[in-house]
Amino acid sequence: MKYLCLVYSNENALHDLPDSPHDSECQAYAESLHASGRMLAAEALQPVQSATTVRSRNGKVSLTDGPFAETKEQLAGFYLIEANDLDEAIEVAAGIPAARVGSVEVRPTRELATDAPFQAARTADS
Amino acid sequence: MTSIDRDVRQTIDAVYREHSRQVLATLIRLLRDFELAEEALHDAFTAAMAQWPRDGIPANPRAWLVSTGRFRAIDRLRRRARFDSSLAEIAYQLELECSTETVDDTSVADDALRLIFTCCHPALPLDGQVAMTLREVCGLTTEEVARAFLTSPSTLAQRIVRAKAKIRDAGIPYHLPEPDALIERLDGVLRVIYLVFNEGYSASFGDTLIRTDMSCEAIRLGRLLYDLLPEPEVAGLLALMLLQESRRDARTTPTGELILLHEQERTLWNRELIDEGSSLVERALSSRRFGPYALQAAIAAVHAEAPSAEATDWEQIIGLYDVLMRITPSPVVALNRAVAIAMRDGPGVGLSLIDALMAGGELGDYHLAHAARADLYRRQGRLEHARESYRQALSLVQQGPERRFLERRLTELEHG
């Protein structure tokens, strides 16, 4: 199964706590996941003030400055991993260095339904 | 119905009572799906009703039921595959496994344990863990569980549907935790069992007698778990439940009024449960890997073994509370320790300990802290202080029988 591990933390404190991880530690953890074959993708994110929220309604695109929702803890990065089950995914999440100062939400991904008409349309497009 | 039919029918009923949960646990492992396994269990027993009277009872009924249930489940998947093609692949996979996996007695025991750990997985909400354990491990109906927890069957059914959906969608595994995680995960399982027990135990004062069944279910779960996983803390929890249960007949009046430990008629205590509980405590303590459940059970055992309230070995009880404070310090443990010290050294010493605890800011809202102070003042003869403390306890108490107990005490002081 694929799981997305969303790393949340208070941005202002993320780097200043006694337990705060250094980039080198995060890098090393990502590499160890690669080596174990569990890593699909991982990135750290710029602070939320760099965020732009996009909506498309009736073909019209609107933009807002900032994140989708103002929260006490912000999305700081993510890992997309491959794991056999939730226990394995939890083990990976618990090892993420930022879990010491923030929280990691573990979510299984969902297979999109592949109903025939939509597939046909897609084939026609390509 | 012929008499042979009746005999077979009775055998099937007995097999159902004894083995249906084990068969279900194995089917969940083999089919990797709770719903499908439940349907398969039902199909297997339906098939037994049709075939056993004709063909005789199989040599190993449990293995017969597992294998019949498994094939019926594969049939079901095949029929559904006509509407959902993804199921054909699953059915094929399950069929391939039939030739490689056999069901022996060790895997059956492991299956029961797997089922417990899956139902009590910490990724499920606590109420979902409790509902799943009672429903899947104990085999209670949704209506029975709902009645025990004073909720509607539809609320409870919702909880079970959500828990099963989370198990399926989040990939909660159907396996035993790795050895290094086992003890930690075991804590969660023990908590669920003790919660079920307390639901029966504390509710048993008259209000809803049916809920005492929950204590029996919890003890049954404790025995099952101890059978499968003889860890010291499992022994500790089982002992604690047995020792508390041993006092059931003595702890309330026939009208459901609460009777405190030192005023209970000790001949009403169930010696058989006490003996079983005490020997489990000894086993747990001698392992040296005991935890809070074994220690609480040990305290209960000291009380249980005292021939009278006056003959209680307070020295030993205080020693056990000291150890309990070291491994799981909490204001409530500290309060109980203070009350035990008051029994040994007198009410004045206990009062100053409790006052110091309450000055620490905790326990202020805990009715039993005020009730304990009231009792100590009463024993000192400082009746105005005692009345004041009983009133404070009364303003915080939630449960009917405890409230009536405190009211009785207060009335005695006001008129006595």
XYZ file of C-alpha atoms in Angstrom:
542
model
C 0.000 0.000 0.000
C 0.997 3.609 -0.491
C 0.847 6.011 2.432
C 1.322 9.750 2.509
C 2.990 10.964 5.691
C 2.170 14.641 6.173
C 4.551 16.396 8.524
C 2.966 19.233 10.495
C 4.695 21.526 12.921
C 4.665 25.041 14.238
C 6.815 26.742 11.618
C 8.159 29.365 13.941
C 9.430 26.791 16.393
C 10.372 23.952 14.031
C 14.049 24.855 13.844
C 14.604 26.368 17.281
C 13.615 23.635 19.756
C 16.231 21.560 21.558
C 14.920 18.491 19.687
C 14.685 20.234 16.306
C 16.261 18.155 13.550
C 18.956 19.548 11.256
C 18.573 19.278 7.492
C 21.415 16.777 7.403
C 19.499 14.434 9.712
C 16.361 14.689 7.546
C 18.477 14.012 4.474
C 20.011 10.937 6.095
C 16.573 9.588 7.061
C 15.251 10.067 3.523
C 18.279 8.200 2.186
C 17.744 5.317 4.606
C 14.143 5.031 3.356
C 15.400 4.975 -0.216
C 17.806 2.201 0.699
C 15.015 0.152 2.332
C 12.930 0.462 -0.839
C 10.044 2.182 0.952
C 10.554 5.694 -0.391
C 8.449 6.936 -3.287
C 8.907 10.689 -2.812
C 9.660 13.215 -0.105
C 10.067 16.963 0.041
C 10.373 19.661 2.657
C 8.234 22.727 1.997
C 8.865 26.481 2.046
C 6.986 28.311 4.844
C 3.198 28.811 4.444
C 3.647 32.508 3.659
C 4.945 31.314 0.273
C 1.674 29.461 -0.372
C -0.905 30.386 -2.997
C -4.342 28.784 -2.935
C -5.976 28.158 -6.306
C -9.672 27.539 -7.036
C -11.343 26.928 -10.344
C -15.085 27.634 -10.528
C -17.061 27.550 -13.761
C -13.835 27.793 -15.702
C -12.730 30.880 -13.767
C -9.535 30.641 -11.724
C -9.252 32.590 -8.481
C -6.176 32.933 -6.319
C -5.704 33.709 -2.651
C -2.500 34.487 -0.911
C -1.608 32.030 1.836
C -2.565 28.500 2.818
C -5.950 26.797 2.408
C -6.596 27.025 6.168
C -4.952 28.937 8.970
C -3.834 26.390 11.545
C -1.655 26.327 14.633
C 0.635 23.767 13.032
C 1.502 24.022 9.362
C 2.339 21.501 6.691
C 6.136 21.439 6.626
C 6.833 18.514 4.321
C 5.721 15.080 3.178
C 6.883 11.538 2.532
C 5.103 9.273 0.087
C 6.022 5.736 1.060
C 5.314 2.133 0.175
C 4.469 -0.105 3.158
C 2.832 -3.483 3.628
C 0.404 -2.242 6.249
C -0.363 0.547 8.697
C 2.080 -0.764 11.318
C 4.957 -0.460 8.844
C 3.809 3.007 7.800
C 3.593 4.067 11.464
C 7.122 2.807 12.005
C 8.363 4.969 9.111
C 6.374 7.979 10.365
C 7.705 7.620 13.909
C 11.258 7.718 12.560
C 10.792 11.024 10.692
C 13.055 13.433 12.610
C 10.438 16.224 12.615
C 8.011 13.899 14.470
C 9.964 14.815 17.618
C 8.777 18.425 17.444
C 5.646 18.182 15.298
C 3.039 15.626 14.225
C 2.869 13.259 11.302
C -0.499 12.404 9.786
C -0.422 9.012 8.075
C -2.958 8.601 5.260
C -3.377 5.654 2.907
C -3.738 6.700 -0.724
C -6.831 5.762 -2.685
C -6.894 4.020 -6.060
C -8.996 6.027 -8.461
C -11.914 4.098 -9.888
C -11.166 3.201 -13.481
C -14.600 3.149 -15.032
C -14.668 2.395 -18.723
C -16.263 5.565 -20.241
C -13.683 7.870 -18.645
C -10.849 5.653 -19.825
C -12.217 5.740 -23.328
C -12.356 9.527 -23.233
C -8.782 9.679 -22.017
C -7.587 7.392 -24.789
C -9.381 9.557 -27.336
C -7.602 12.639 -25.935
C -4.113 11.259 -26.141
C -37.156 -33.983 13.881
C -35.681 -37.394 14.732
C -33.646 -37.948 17.860
C -30.483 -38.271 15.736
C -31.273 -34.909 14.168
C -31.703 -33.468 17.636
C -28.336 -34.872 18.743
C -26.602 -33.429 15.690
C -28.352 -30.119 16.262
C -27.101 -30.064 19.849
C -23.591 -30.909 18.701
C -23.669 -28.069 16.196
C -24.848 -25.675 18.926
C -21.994 -26.825 21.160
C -19.449 -26.507 18.348
C -20.774 -23.016 17.680
C -20.386 -21.959 21.316
C -16.928 -23.443 21.632
C -15.340 -22.837 18.245
C -17.184 -20.160 16.284
C -14.841 -17.355 17.439
C -11.752 -19.394 16.588
C -13.162 -20.300 13.190
C -13.942 -16.616 12.584
C -10.430 -15.555 13.629
C -8.863 -18.059 11.227
C -11.220 -17.072 8.414
C -10.315 -13.391 8.893
C -6.645 -14.277 8.481
C -7.271 -16.457 5.418
C -9.727 -14.094 3.720
C -8.207 -10.809 4.942
C -11.670 -9.262 5.242
C -13.918 -9.046 8.316
C -17.228 -8.892 6.442
C -16.380 -11.736 4.110
C -15.177 -13.851 7.051
C -18.410 -13.239 8.968
C -20.464 -14.260 5.958
C -18.240 -17.312 5.506
C -18.726 -18.305 9.157
C -22.479 -18.078 8.688
C -22.295 -20.090 5.440
C -20.158 -22.758 7.089
C -22.656 -23.320 9.908
C -25.558 -23.307 7.455
C -23.734 -26.004 5.491
C -23.111 -27.980 8.697
C -26.837 -27.925 9.483
C -27.567 -29.370 6.046
C -24.742 -31.911 5.787
C -23.889 -33.196 9.255
C -27.250 -34.906 9.885
C -26.810 -36.709 6.550
C -23.035 -37.391 6.458
C -22.218 -37.512 10.154
C -20.139 -35.153 12.258
C -16.641 -34.644 10.805
C -13.637 -35.831 12.817
C -12.329 -32.297 13.167
C -15.365 -29.981 13.092
C -13.300 -26.805 13.375
C -11.117 -27.639 10.372
C -14.239 -28.640 8.425
C -15.891 -25.310 9.205
C -12.796 -23.302 8.254
C -12.354 -25.092 4.966
C -16.077 -24.990 4.107
C -16.286 -21.295 5.028
C -13.232 -20.550 2.945
C -14.608 -22.209 -0.197
C -18.017 -20.596 0.251
C -16.290 -17.194 0.515
C -14.419 -17.831 -2.730
C -17.756 -18.757 -4.361
C -19.300 -15.553 -3.085
C -16.443 -13.490 -4.491
C -16.798 -15.233 -7.866
C -20.511 -14.415 -7.984
C -19.817 -10.793 -7.108
C -16.982 -10.630 -9.646
C -19.681 -10.498 -12.352
C -20.419 -6.950 -11.133
C -16.941 -5.975 -9.890
C -14.139 -7.482 -11.935
C -11.436 -6.647 -9.336
C -12.880 -9.410 -7.107
C -12.024 -12.146 -9.616
C -8.322 -11.613 -8.994
C -8.851 -11.753 -5.189
C -10.891 -14.975 -5.526
C -8.170 -16.505 -7.676
C -5.474 -15.509 -5.172
C -7.448 -16.968 -2.246
C -7.960 -20.213 -4.134
C -4.237 -20.556 -4.834
C -3.538 -20.139 -1.107
C -5.924 -22.989 -0.272
C -3.402 -25.507 -1.519
C -0.476 -24.071 0.451
C -1.942 -23.076 3.819
C -3.065 -25.643 6.306
C -4.781 -24.914 9.573
C -3.147 -26.477 12.598
C -3.714 -25.884 16.293
C -0.858 -23.417 16.838
C -2.016 -21.187 14.014
C -5.528 -21.308 15.464
C -4.285 -19.994 18.828
C -2.287 -17.305 17.039
C -5.369 -16.363 15.046
C -7.313 -15.683 18.231
C -4.487 -13.481 19.490
C -4.238 -11.677 16.132
C -7.932 -10.914 16.285
C -7.565 -9.373 19.757
C -4.627 -7.197 18.722
C -6.377 -6.059 15.530
C -9.587 -5.136 17.369
C -7.552 -3.217 19.978
C -5.297 -1.479 17.450
C -4.372 1.985 18.797
C -5.203 3.557 15.405
C -8.880 2.804 16.156
C -10.821 5.083 18.517
C -11.188 3.595 22.000
C -14.974 3.126 21.736
C -14.408 1.347 18.421
C -11.800 -0.932 20.023
C -14.223 -1.874 22.787
C -17.103 -2.480 20.382
C -14.963 -4.556 18.004
C -13.528 -6.673 20.831
C -16.932 -7.495 22.294
C -18.460 -8.107 18.887
C -15.676 -10.052 17.155
C -13.689 -11.684 19.973
C -16.512 -12.332 22.452
C -19.184 -12.873 19.807
C -21.778 -10.624 21.462
C -24.504 -9.233 19.255
C -24.599 -5.540 18.423
C -27.753 -5.264 20.573
C -26.020 -6.844 23.583
C -23.034 -4.513 23.342
C -25.322 -1.498 22.892
C -27.315 -2.431 25.998
C -24.148 -2.831 28.052
C -22.913 0.632 27.101
C -26.320 2.286 27.269
C -26.242 3.374 23.643
C -28.572 2.592 20.779
C -27.862 -0.399 18.545
C -27.622 1.958 15.557
C -24.907 4.062 17.240
C -23.008 0.925 18.066
C -23.441 -0.503 14.577
C -22.018 2.786 13.230
C -18.951 2.399 15.453
C -18.371 -1.111 14.182
C -18.858 -0.123 10.531
C -16.372 2.743 10.963
C -13.826 0.549 12.724
C -14.045 -2.111 10.017
C -13.718 0.537 7.306
C -10.622 1.928 8.981
C -9.096 -1.544 9.348
C -9.668 -2.119 5.646
C -8.818 1.321 4.201
C -5.886 2.236 6.426
C -4.380 -1.232 6.143
C -4.455 -2.122 9.837
C -2.687 -5.483 9.716
C -4.057 -8.757 10.967
C -0.896 -9.938 12.657
C 0.831 -10.002 16.014
C 2.929 -6.922 16.780
C 6.686 -7.366 16.437
C 8.260 -8.595 19.694
C 9.713 -5.159 20.513
C 6.272 -3.543 20.125
C 4.278 -6.357 21.712
C 4.473 -5.237 25.330
C 3.552 -1.670 24.441
C 0.614 -2.820 22.336
C -0.406 -5.258 25.059
C -1.025 -2.238 27.331
C -3.742 -1.090 24.947
C -5.375 -4.523 24.928
C -5.343 -4.693 28.742
C -6.864 -1.225 28.931
C -9.775 -2.296 26.711
C -10.398 -5.412 28.802
C -10.280 -3.464 32.091
C -12.613 -0.840 30.651
C -15.122 -3.562 29.756
C -14.743 -4.983 33.278
C -15.335 -1.637 34.966
C -18.362 -1.001 32.797
C -19.889 -4.083 34.425
C -18.367 -3.581 37.858
C -19.217 0.021 38.629
C -22.613 -0.188 36.991
C -23.679 -3.122 39.091
C -25.207 -1.107 41.932
C -28.824 -1.734 41.199
C -29.279 0.532 38.205
C -28.866 -1.944 35.354
C -28.189 -5.483 36.464
C -27.651 -6.699 32.903
C -24.338 -4.830 32.803
C -22.729 -7.212 35.297
C -22.432 -9.506 32.266
C -19.663 -7.207 31.083
C -17.501 -8.152 34.078
C -17.896 -11.821 33.175
C -17.040 -11.080 29.529
C -13.935 -9.159 30.639
C -12.819 -12.021 32.876
C -13.408 -14.462 30.020
C -11.286 -12.227 27.764
C -8.611 -12.042 30.445
C -8.511 -15.841 30.730
C -8.335 -16.225 26.950
C -5.525 -13.683 26.683
C -3.604 -15.263 29.567
C -3.937 -18.633 27.871
C -2.505 -17.245 24.647
C 0.036 -14.831 26.109
C 1.045 -15.637 29.703
C 2.708 -12.280 30.368
C 2.975 -11.060 34.003
C 0.730 -8.045 33.381
C -1.935 -10.253 31.785
C -1.824 -12.386 34.935
C -1.958 -9.145 36.947
C -5.053 -7.831 35.212
C -6.830 -11.191 35.376
C -5.999 -11.407 39.092
C -7.206 -7.851 39.705
C -10.533 -8.581 38.013
C -11.004 -11.886 39.865
C -10.240 -10.295 43.236
C -12.621 -7.394 42.637
C -15.268 -9.776 41.334
C -14.859 -11.946 44.466
C -16.416 -9.133 46.525
C -19.423 -8.578 44.263
C -21.992 -10.106 46.635
C -20.602 -8.203 49.619
C -20.235 -4.751 48.161
C -23.877 -3.777 47.909
C -26.955 -4.228 50.057
C -29.892 -6.117 48.537
C -31.332 -2.709 47.558
C -28.140 -1.740 45.738
C -26.576 0.530 48.387
C -22.801 0.698 48.490
C -20.921 -1.049 51.336
C -17.292 -0.009 51.894
C -14.549 -2.616 52.037
C -14.021 -2.492 55.810
C -17.735 -2.885 56.502
C -18.298 -5.800 54.134
C -19.399 -9.231 55.356
C -16.253 -11.188 54.496
C -17.945 -14.578 54.503
C -19.749 -13.385 51.361
C -16.448 -13.066 49.510
C -15.942 -15.748 46.894
C -12.973 -17.832 48.157
C -12.526 -19.655 44.880
C -11.993 -16.410 42.959
C -9.710 -15.104 45.723
C -7.525 -18.223 45.627
C -7.258 -18.094 41.853
C -6.514 -14.355 41.921
C -3.923 -14.665 44.681
C -1.978 -17.405 42.959
C -1.941 -15.366 39.727
C -0.602 -12.389 41.703
C 2.181 -14.523 43.125
C 3.112 -15.762 39.676
C 3.135 -12.207 38.290
C 5.196 -10.755 41.142
C 7.775 -13.549 41.064
C 8.420 -12.816 37.364
C 9.957 -9.443 38.338
C 8.511 -7.987 35.103
C 5.252 -6.996 36.741
C 3.551 -3.647 36.249
C 0.669 -1.588 37.655
C -2.025 -4.259 37.171
C -0.096 -6.883 39.144
C 0.581 -4.347 41.904
C -3.053 -3.286 42.168
C -3.987 -6.962 42.220
C -1.437 -7.564 44.976
C -3.047 -4.809 47.063
C -6.471 -6.356 46.457
C -5.046 -9.754 47.466
C -3.737 -8.401 50.798
C -7.241 -7.121 51.562
C -8.770 -10.398 50.425
C -6.534 -12.451 52.682
C -7.184 -10.406 55.844
C -9.631 -12.290 58.083
C -11.085 -8.965 59.281
C -10.721 -5.268 58.431
C -8.756 -4.736 61.668
C -6.305 -7.511 60.762
C -5.392 -5.879 57.416
C -1.637 -5.808 56.790
C -1.352 -2.041 56.135
C 2.435 -2.201 56.215
C 2.422 -4.447 53.156
C -0.242 -2.399 51.401
C 1.765 0.806 51.911
C 4.870 -0.948 50.559
C 2.945 -1.969 47.424
C 1.620 1.597 46.969
C 5.205 2.865 47.253
C 6.244 0.627 44.344
C 3.121 1.617 42.391
C 3.979 5.305 42.932
C 7.456 4.672 41.548
C 6.290 2.998 38.325
C 3.014 4.851 37.655
C 2.877 7.974 39.818
C -0.521 9.673 39.800
C -2.521 11.833 42.229
C -5.092 9.049 42.653
C -2.422 6.479 43.591
C -0.945 9.048 46.010
C -4.390 9.547 47.556
C -4.886 5.810 48.074
C -1.429 5.565 49.584
C -2.270 8.423 51.980
C -5.452 6.631 53.072
C -3.464 3.431 53.726
C -0.915 5.387 55.782
C -3.788 6.909 57.773
C -4.930 3.376 58.597
C -1.487 2.558 59.964
C -0.434 5.882 61.555
C -3.746 7.529 62.356
C -6.082 10.050 60.684
C -3.923 13.112 61.447
C -1.001 11.827 59.383
C -3.337 10.926 56.507
C -4.994 14.353 56.576
C -1.728 16.229 56.310
C -0.650 13.990 53.398
C -3.938 14.560 51.549
C -3.841 18.306 52.275
C -0.331 18.448 50.821
C -1.545 16.597 47.716
C -4.485 18.939 47.275
C -2.263 21.973 47.802
C -0.390 20.676 44.749
C -3.487 21.714 42.773
C -4.700 18.277 41.709
C -7.543 16.203 43.167
C -9.570 19.359 43.973
C -12.363 18.129 41.676
C -12.050 14.486 42.696
C -14.974 13.592 44.960
C -13.150 10.682 46.603
C -10.384 13.016 47.846
C -13.008 15.042 49.737
C -14.752 11.859 50.883
C -11.430 10.549 52.245
C -10.809 13.797 54.142
C -14.353 13.695 55.502
C -13.822 10.168 56.759
C -10.533 11.069 58.467
C -12.097 14.153 60.162
C -14.983 11.951 61.294
C -12.552 9.511 62.868
C -10.825 12.411 64.644
C -14.181 13.570 65.952
C -13.899 16.909 64.116
C -17.486 16.661 62.908
C -17.939 20.183 61.465
C -14.920 19.656 59.195
C -16.225 16.209 58.283
C -19.652 17.583 57.316
C -18.053 20.314 55.217
C -15.921 17.756 53.350
C -18.872 15.414 52.743
C -20.775 18.375 51.280
C -17.867 19.129 48.964
C -17.671 15.484 47.897
C -21.437 15.505 47.256
C -21.154 18.549 45.026
C -18.720 16.622 42.796
C -20.045 13.042 42.809
C -21.645 11.699 39.601
C -22.798 8.166 40.318
C -26.095 7.385 42.067
C -24.973 4.782 44.622
C -21.898 6.808 45.649
C -24.079 9.889 46.068
C -26.525 8.017 48.275
C -23.635 6.642 50.331
C -22.243 10.139 50.956
C -25.702 11.453 51.774
C -26.158 8.679 54.334
C -22.846 9.516 55.983
C -23.717 13.203 56.096
C -27.137 12.486 57.590
C -25.547 10.263 60.284
C -23.256 13.126 61.266
C -26.049 15.671 61.284
C -28.294 13.567 63.501
C -25.754 11.468 65.353
